[in-house]
Tab-separated table of C-alpha atoms and ligand atoms in Angstrom:
chain	number	residue	atom	x	y	z
A	1191	MET	CA	-23.965	175.533	-34.133
A	1192	LYS	CA	-25.160	171.802	-33.854
A	1193	ASN	CA	-28.045	170.147	-32.220
A	1194	ILE	CA	-26.730	167.609	-30.117
A	1195	LEU	CA	-28.405	165.045	-27.833
A	1196	VAL	CA	-26.508	163.889	-24.798
A	1197	THR	CA	-27.890	160.764	-23.226
A	1198	GLY	CA	-26.723	160.348	-19.704
A	1199	GLY	CA	-26.375	164.177	-19.680
A	1200	THR	CA	-26.728	164.776	-15.956
A	1201	GLY	CA	-24.178	162.029	-15.041
A	1202	PHE	CA	-20.513	162.523	-14.468
A	1203	ILE	CA	-19.195	162.391	-17.915
A	1204	GLY	CA	-22.403	163.644	-19.646
A	1205	SER	CA	-22.703	166.770	-17.425
A	1206	ASN	CA	-19.059	167.634	-18.344
A	1207	LEU	CA	-19.730	167.136	-21.851
A	1208	CYS	CA	-22.941	169.336	-21.642
A	1209	HIS	CA	-20.923	172.113	-20.160
A	1210	ARG	CA	-18.253	171.945	-22.964
A	1211	LEU	CA	-20.826	171.911	-25.617
A	1212	ILE	CA	-22.932	174.774	-24.444
A	1213	ALA	CA	-19.731	176.758	-24.032
A	1214	GLU	CA	-18.998	176.054	-27.675
A	1215	GLY	CA	-22.262	177.497	-28.668
A	1216	HIS	CA	-24.185	174.416	-29.510
A	1217	ARG	CA	-27.818	173.517	-28.847
A	1218	VAL	CA	-28.100	170.560	-26.463
A	1219	ILE	CA	-30.786	168.133	-25.419
A	1220	CYS	CA	-29.712	166.563	-22.061
A	1221	LEU	CA	-31.669	163.254	-21.433
A	1222	ASP	CA	-31.454	161.287	-18.446
A	1223	ASN	CA	-33.417	159.249	-15.967
A	1224	ASN	CA	-31.331	160.679	-13.163
A	1225	TYR	CA	-30.668	157.173	-11.638
A	1226	THR	CA	-27.038	157.982	-11.203
A	1227	GLY	CA	-26.962	161.539	-12.565
A	1228	SER	CA	-28.213	164.658	-10.860
A	1229	LEU	CA	-29.808	167.786	-12.161
A	1230	SER	CA	-27.458	169.747	-9.690
A	1231	ASN	CA	-24.628	168.787	-12.245
A	1232	VAL	CA	-26.303	170.821	-14.892
A	1233	ALA	CA	-27.696	173.554	-12.603
A	1234	GLY	CA	-25.739	176.159	-14.277
A	1235	LEU	CA	-27.116	175.295	-17.629
A	1236	THR	CA	-30.710	175.053	-17.070
A	1237	ASP	CA	-31.390	178.947	-17.744
A	1238	ASN	CA	-29.627	178.849	-21.187
A	1239	PRO	CA	-32.044	178.907	-24.088
A	1240	ARG	CA	-29.818	176.579	-25.843
A	1241	PHE	CA	-30.120	173.798	-23.254
A	1242	ARG	CA	-33.038	171.490	-22.631
A	1243	PHE	CA	-33.407	168.783	-20.031
A	1244	VAL	CA	-35.675	165.833	-20.730
A	1245	GLU	CA	-36.351	163.213	-18.026
A	1246	HIS	CA	-36.383	159.808	-19.971
A	1247	ASP	CA	-34.975	156.441	-19.621
A	1248	VAL	CA	-33.224	155.210	-22.844
A	1249	ILE	CA	-34.694	151.618	-22.324
A	1250	GLU	CA	-37.782	153.191	-23.977
A	1251	PRO	CA	-37.813	154.645	-27.484
A	1252	TRP	CA	-37.610	158.487	-27.779
A	1253	ASP	CA	-38.128	160.981	-30.425
A	1254	CYS	CA	-38.003	164.841	-30.880
A	1255	GLU	CA	-39.413	167.371	-33.198
A	1256	GLU	CA	-36.179	169.302	-33.774
A	1257	PRO	CA	-33.317	168.024	-36.306
A	1258	LEU	CA	-30.209	166.296	-34.546
A	1259	ASP	CA	-26.788	166.435	-36.020
A	1260	ARG	CA	-25.051	164.498	-33.237
A	1261	ILE	CA	-25.937	161.997	-30.467
A	1262	TYR	CA	-23.573	161.166	-27.584
A	1263	SER	CA	-24.872	157.869	-26.335
A	1264	LEU	CA	-23.654	157.900	-22.762
A	1265	ALA	CA	-26.534	156.804	-20.562
A	1266	CYS	CA	-25.566	153.790	-18.487
A	1267	PRO	CA	-24.872	153.326	-14.623
A	1268	ALA	CA	-20.947	152.754	-14.741
A	1269	SER	CA	-19.895	152.219	-11.095
A	1270	PRO	CA	-19.855	148.664	-9.977
A	1271	PRO	CA	-22.062	149.055	-6.853
A	1272	PHE	CA	-24.865	150.696	-8.987
A	1273	TYR	CA	-24.549	148.626	-12.118
A	1274	GLN	CA	-24.344	145.306	-10.249
A	1275	GLY	CA	-26.810	143.357	-7.866
A	1276	SER	CA	-30.416	143.806	-8.200
A	1277	ARG	CA	-29.832	146.451	-10.972
A	1278	SER	CA	-27.794	143.986	-13.183
A	1279	ILE	CA	-30.746	143.229	-15.575
A	1280	PHE	CA	-31.596	146.837	-15.738
A	1281	THR	CA	-27.954	147.588	-16.582
A	1282	THR	CA	-27.882	145.159	-19.627
A	1283	LYS	CA	-31.067	146.613	-20.713
A	1284	THR	CA	-29.782	150.106	-20.576
A	1285	CYS	CA	-26.691	149.087	-22.581
A	1286	VAL	CA	-28.468	147.046	-25.294
A	1287	LEU	CA	-32.001	148.597	-25.655
A	1288	GLY	CA	-30.530	152.099	-24.871
A	1289	ALA	CA	-28.031	151.546	-27.795
A	1290	LEU	CA	-30.892	150.211	-30.166
A	1291	ASN	CA	-33.252	153.090	-29.289
A	1292	MET	CA	-30.525	155.632	-30.015
A	1293	LEU	CA	-29.327	154.084	-33.057
A	1294	GLU	CA	-32.975	153.964	-34.370
A	1295	LEU	CA	-33.029	157.771	-33.440
A	1296	ALA	CA	-29.779	158.415	-35.252
A	1297	LYS	CA	-31.052	156.588	-38.478
A	1298	ARG	CA	-34.295	158.520	-38.474
A	1299	LYS	CA	-32.528	161.945	-38.034
A	1300	GLY	CA	-29.368	161.099	-40.023
A	1301	ALA	CA	-27.500	162.053	-37.012
A	1302	ARG	CA	-23.853	160.856	-36.228
A	1303	ILE	CA	-23.785	158.889	-33.067
A	1304	LEU	CA	-21.000	158.213	-30.687
A	1305	MET	CA	-20.967	155.340	-28.330
A	1306	SER	CA	-19.264	155.359	-24.802
A	1307	SER	CA	-17.959	151.749	-24.688
A	1308	THR	CA	-15.555	150.897	-21.846
A	1309	SER	CA	-12.195	149.165	-21.017
A	1310	GLU	CA	-14.486	146.604	-19.561
A	1311	VAL	CA	-14.799	145.069	-22.904
A	1312	TYR	CA	-11.255	143.719	-22.147
A	1313	GLY	CA	-12.346	141.899	-19.027
A	1314	GLU	CA	-9.343	140.378	-17.055
A	1315	PRO	CA	-6.755	141.280	-19.740
A	1316	THR	CA	-4.183	138.809	-20.749
A	1317	GLN	CA	-2.372	141.496	-22.998
A	1318	HIS	CA	-0.783	144.463	-21.354
A	1319	PRO	CA	-1.244	147.272	-22.153
A	1320	GLN	CA	-4.503	146.715	-24.075
A	1321	PRO	CA	-4.599	147.830	-27.825
A	1322	GLU	CA	-8.141	147.935	-29.417
A	1323	SER	CA	-7.248	144.796	-31.357
A	1324	TYR	CA	-7.151	142.813	-28.040
A	1325	ARG	CA	-10.601	140.914	-28.063
A	1326	GLY	CA	-10.860	140.595	-24.241
A	1327	ASN	CA	-11.195	138.091	-21.560
A	1328	VAL	CA	-14.705	138.572	-20.061
A	1329	ASN	CA	-16.432	136.163	-17.758
A	1330	PRO	CA	-19.899	136.036	-19.396
A	1331	ILE	CA	-21.589	134.766	-16.300
A	1332	GLY	CA	-19.929	136.817	-13.692
A	1333	ILE	CA	-21.132	139.717	-11.793
A	1334	ARG	CA	-19.650	142.269	-13.971
A	1335	ALA	CA	-20.886	140.723	-16.998
A	1336	CYS	CA	-24.193	142.734	-16.973
A	1337	TYR	CA	-22.091	145.840	-17.969
A	1338	ASP	CA	-19.251	144.127	-19.888
A	1339	GLU	CA	-21.277	142.049	-22.149
A	1340	GLY	CA	-23.893	144.713	-22.412
A	1341	LYS	CA	-21.269	147.086	-23.729
A	1342	ARG	CA	-19.712	144.344	-26.016
A	1343	CYS	CA	-23.291	143.780	-27.412
A	1344	ALA	CA	-23.850	147.442	-27.987
A	1345	GLU	CA	-20.577	147.753	-29.761
A	1346	SER	CA	-21.888	145.013	-32.107
A	1347	LEU	CA	-25.059	146.790	-32.595
A	1348	PHE	CA	-23.219	150.042	-33.545
A	1349	PHE	CA	-21.026	148.408	-36.005
A	1350	ASN	CA	-24.091	146.469	-37.733
A	1351	TYR	CA	-26.135	149.786	-37.851
A	1352	ASN	CA	-23.065	151.227	-39.627
A	1353	ARG	CA	-22.628	148.257	-42.043
A	1354	TYR	CA	-26.117	147.522	-42.837
A	1355	GLU	CA	-28.300	150.720	-42.043
A	1356	GLY	CA	-25.759	153.216	-43.164
A	1357	VAL	CA	-25.506	154.887	-39.724
A	1358	ASP	CA	-22.528	157.194	-39.309
A	1359	ILE	CA	-20.953	155.846	-35.922
A	1360	ARG	CA	-18.121	156.414	-33.594
A	1361	VAL	CA	-17.126	154.098	-30.773
A	1362	ILE	CA	-14.673	155.069	-28.008
A	1363	ARG	CA	-13.575	152.774	-25.186
A	1364	ILE	CA	-13.135	154.735	-22.047
A	1365	PHE	CA	-10.737	153.866	-19.215
A	1366	ASN	CA	-11.110	154.994	-15.520
A	1367	THR	CA	-12.093	158.711	-15.383
A	1368	TYR	CA	-12.234	160.978	-12.518
A	1369	GLY	CA	-12.946	164.618	-11.807
A	1370	PRO	CA	-15.461	167.211	-10.945
A	1371	TYR	CA	-19.139	166.423	-11.047
A	1372	MET	CA	-18.558	162.751	-9.806
A	1373	ASN	CA	-21.028	161.670	-7.394
A	1374	PRO	CA	-19.479	161.471	-4.032
A	1375	GLU	CA	-21.525	158.318	-3.198
A	1376	ASP	CA	-20.756	156.692	-6.515
A	1377	GLY	CA	-18.577	154.109	-4.979
A	1378	ARG	CA	-15.608	154.292	-7.360
A	1379	VAL	CA	-12.098	154.284	-6.117
A	1380	VAL	CA	-11.048	157.993	-6.610
A	1381	SER	CA	-14.231	159.516	-5.278
A	1382	ASN	CA	-14.158	157.007	-2.425
A	1383	PHE	CA	-10.620	157.697	-1.456
A	1384	ILE	CA	-10.975	161.606	-1.712
A	1385	CYS	CA	-14.237	161.694	0.244
A	1386	GLN	CA	-13.130	159.304	2.899
A	1387	ALA	CA	-9.929	161.455	3.547
A	1388	LEU	CA	-11.853	164.593	3.566
A	1389	ARG	CA	-14.398	163.207	6.287
A	1390	GLY	CA	-11.625	161.673	8.137
A	1391	GLU	CA	-12.863	158.001	7.598
A	1392	ASP	CA	-10.743	154.937	6.852
A	1393	ILE	CA	-9.688	154.337	3.382
A	1394	SER	CA	-11.387	151.188	1.902
A	1395	ILE	CA	-8.816	149.124	0.017
A	1396	TYR	CA	-10.116	146.148	-1.770
A	1397	GLY	CA	-8.081	143.075	-1.808
A	1398	GLN	CA	-4.257	143.845	-1.113
A	1399	GLY	CA	-4.435	147.211	-3.319
A	1400	GLN	CA	-2.039	145.570	-5.798
A	1401	GLN	CA	-4.383	145.830	-8.647
A	1402	THR	CA	-3.769	148.630	-11.089
A	1403	ARG	CA	-5.798	151.206	-12.819
A	1404	SER	CA	-4.840	153.980	-15.400
A	1405	PHE	CA	-6.703	157.165	-14.247
A	1406	GLN	CA	-7.817	159.732	-16.639
A	1407	TYR	CA	-8.853	163.210	-15.915
A	1408	ILE	CA	-12.272	164.117	-17.164
A	1409	ASP	CA	-11.163	167.009	-19.346
A	1410	ASP	CA	-8.830	164.882	-21.343
A	1411	LEU	CA	-11.661	162.301	-22.026
A	1412	ILE	CA	-14.110	165.014	-23.028
A	1413	GLU	CA	-11.502	166.260	-25.603
A	1414	GLY	CA	-10.735	162.845	-26.867
A	1415	MET	CA	-14.593	162.333	-27.067
A	1416	VAL	CA	-15.241	165.445	-29.019
A	1417	ARG	CA	-12.296	164.917	-31.423
A	1418	MET	CA	-13.501	161.403	-32.116
A	1419	MET	CA	-17.119	162.560	-32.803
A	1420	GLU	CA	-16.006	165.354	-35.047
A	1421	ASN	CA	-13.219	163.471	-37.069
A	1422	GLU	CA	-14.124	163.848	-40.800
A	1423	GLN	CA	-11.970	160.951	-41.884
A	1424	GLY	CA	-14.515	158.466	-41.398
A	1425	PHE	CA	-12.609	156.980	-38.681
A	1426	VAL	CA	-15.266	154.985	-36.627
A	1427	GLY	CA	-13.181	153.331	-34.063
A	1428	PRO	CA	-13.241	151.580	-31.631
A	1429	VAL	CA	-10.430	153.750	-30.081
A	1430	ASN	CA	-9.209	153.821	-26.503
A	1431	ILE	CA	-9.510	157.022	-24.569
A	1432	GLY	CA	-7.477	156.739	-21.389
A	1433	ASN	CA	-4.420	157.731	-19.558
A	1434	PRO	CA	-1.663	155.173	-19.683
A	1435	GLY	CA	-0.165	156.378	-16.263
A	1436	GLU	CA	-0.651	153.034	-14.356
A	1437	PHE	CA	-0.863	152.969	-10.481
A	1438	THR	CA	-1.707	150.427	-7.953
A	1439	ILE	CA	-4.685	151.086	-5.816
A	1440	LEU	CA	-2.222	151.359	-2.779
A	1441	GLN	CA	-0.267	153.998	-4.759
A	1442	LEU	CA	-3.546	155.933	-5.351
A	1443	ALA	CA	-4.343	155.865	-1.660
A	1444	GLU	CA	-0.902	156.996	-0.825
A	1445	GLN	CA	-1.151	160.014	-3.293
A	1446	VAL	CA	-4.534	161.073	-1.870
A	1447	LEU	CA	-3.444	160.819	1.755
A	1448	ALA	CA	-0.290	162.890	0.943
A	1449	LYS	CA	-2.608	165.800	-0.460
A	1450	ILE	CA	-5.289	165.673	2.246
A	1451	PRO	CA	-3.931	165.787	5.960
A	1452	SER	CA	-6.222	163.426	7.789
A	1453	GLN	CA	-6.443	160.638	10.524
A	1454	SER	CA	-7.638	158.142	8.028
A	1455	LYS	CA	-6.089	154.524	8.015
A	1456	LEU	CA	-5.854	151.994	5.369
A	1457	VAL	CA	-8.448	149.225	5.951
A	1458	TYR	CA	-8.518	146.115	3.884
A	1459	HIS	CA	-11.802	144.681	2.525
A	1460	PRO	CA	-12.224	141.315	0.336
A	1461	LEU	CA	-11.666	141.944	-3.232
A	1462	PRO	CA	-14.883	141.771	-5.403
A	1463	ALA	CA	-15.357	138.906	-7.752
A	1464	ASP	CA	-13.816	139.542	-11.231
A	1465	ASP	CA	-12.173	142.737	-10.303
A	1466	PRO	CA	-9.396	143.069	-13.143
A	1467	THR	CA	-5.728	142.621	-11.982
A	1468	GLN	CA	-4.427	145.332	-14.230
A	1469	ARG	CA	-5.633	147.966	-16.827
A	1470	LYS	CA	-3.652	150.153	-18.881
A	1471	PRO	CA	-4.671	151.615	-22.381
A	1472	ASP	CA	-2.483	151.530	-25.415
A	1473	ILE	CA	-3.291	154.891	-26.987
A	1474	SER	CA	-1.368	154.925	-30.107
A	1475	LEU	CA	-4.431	154.684	-32.393
A	1476	ALA	CA	-5.806	157.747	-30.701
A	1477	ALA	CA	-2.617	159.696	-31.081
A	1478	GLU	CA	-2.399	158.684	-35.010
A	1479	LYS	CA	-5.992	159.143	-35.870
A	1480	LEU	CA	-7.191	161.975	-33.661
A	1481	GLY	CA	-3.794	163.662	-32.714
A	1482	TRP	CA	-4.741	163.168	-29.043
A	1483	ALA	CA	-3.122	162.347	-25.939
A	1484	PRO	CA	-3.935	163.055	-22.243
A	1485	THR	CA	-2.553	166.286	-20.825
A	1486	VAL	CA	-3.443	166.166	-17.051
A	1487	ASN	CA	-1.275	163.872	-14.884
A	1488	LEU	CA	-2.694	162.129	-11.791
A	1489	SER	CA	-1.265	164.541	-9.235
A	1490	GLU	CA	-2.636	167.607	-10.847
A	1491	GLY	CA	-6.042	165.968	-11.672
A	1492	LEU	CA	-6.294	164.865	-8.036
A	1493	ASP	CA	-5.740	168.349	-6.969
A	1494	ARG	CA	-8.634	169.672	-9.118
A	1495	THR	CA	-10.791	166.860	-8.035
A	1496	ILE	CA	-10.004	167.348	-4.261
A	1497	ALA	CA	-10.867	171.028	-4.819
A	1498	TYR	CA	-14.388	170.080	-6.328
A	1499	PHE	CA	-15.333	167.683	-3.514
A	1500	ARG	CA	-14.093	170.107	-0.837
A	1501	ARG	CA	-16.686	172.500	-2.232
A	1502	ILE	CA	-19.541	170.076	-2.533
A	1503	ILE	CA	-19.102	167.774	0.551
A	1504	GLY	CA	-21.355	168.725	3.391
A	1505	LYS	CA	-23.635	170.673	1.216
B	2270	LIG	N1	-11.473	149.882	-5.116
B	2270	LIG	C1	-10.947	150.002	-3.913
B	2270	LIG	N2	-11.745	150.719	-2.854
B	2270	LIG	C2	-12.824	151.528	-3.116
B	2270	LIG	C3	-13.364	151.344	-4.455
B	2270	LIG	C4	-12.727	150.495	-5.462
B	2270	LIG	O1	-9.862	149.502	-3.573
B	2270	LIG	O2	-13.317	151.992	-2.318
B	2270	LIG	C5	-10.788	149.116	-6.150
B	2270	LIG	C6	-11.556	148.096	-6.949
B	2270	LIG	O3	-11.516	146.991	-6.428
B	2270	LIG	C7	-10.792	148.171	-8.213
B	2270	LIG	C8	-10.145	149.647	-8.350
B	2270	LIG	O4	-10.301	150.167	-7.052
B	2270	LIG	O5	-9.836	147.255	-8.225
B	2270	LIG	C9	-10.987	150.589	-9.249
B	2270	LIG	O6	-12.493	150.457	-8.717
B	2270	LIG	P1	-13.466	151.300	-9.586
B	2270	LIG	O7	-14.999	150.822	-8.869
B	2270	LIG	O8	-13.171	152.767	-9.346
B	2270	LIG	O9	-13.495	151.003	-10.967
B	2270	LIG	P2	-13.339	149.632	-11.956
B	2270	LIG	O10	-13.322	148.507	-11.055
B	2270	LIG	O11	-14.773	149.630	-12.803
B	2270	LIG	O12	-12.180	149.806	-12.765
């Protein structure tokens, strides 16, 4: 049994991770400001004596009495409508100050710490698929930069705490992920399309829908994340964790509509600025170092996610 801190623990990825860690018998402190997360995501855990929720914003330092073995540093809004606009400065603070505060905590506690970085560090990629060695093509003053550059700075902090402060780090770059415990109002493409189809609303395609993404089911991500955290080879990353199955946004809409009988029509909206044209992980490093590969394809993952949204929509 390990003592594990999960920041962003009530969010989509964090809550899935908390469920897994509690099921494995660990003691979990779930820390969140509930800006995009929700206590309802961990409702099934709150009675467990090995689970503790702490309301806290990682922009501020944090400490605890108990020893810590592991820190999963996940806290950050990750959906464009939530991380951009008037929240942009808050997003960069969360990425950078949140990383600093958690790295200081890891140093004090002697804990291993994992950072959830992102495929966004590759920006508008000029190399396809993207290996970890690709250094990216980010617009540093664009509307996505608050998140992209925040995460890039956090990666730099993690590696410098490793080099100069002796902190045991792990860094993963997460590609588009979907599944249960996503917030239906989150604004991301998979949750939007499924919820729109279930409600009989029109499907909102941004641009012509020809841009691509590679969609990973949440259970695959959690498995890759835990393997990365627990690898004892001292492999610090960064490592891509994503599903290389690549689809246009129109193909995704077609798959969703084929699974949910509805009157929904496709409606086209302007493409947001700096929206990446294509995105696909090269996952050979994860295969080599972690023996990891995704196991859930898009069709199967959509079925599970649709079942989840059917249960919660209207509640
Ligand atoms: N998108 C869309 N309709 C929506 C939401 C998103 O067409 O209702 C597009 C968006 O422009 C982007 C892709 O789907 O090209 C993935 O968007 P998401 O916000 O899910 O993730 P990210 O852009 O961060 O990869």
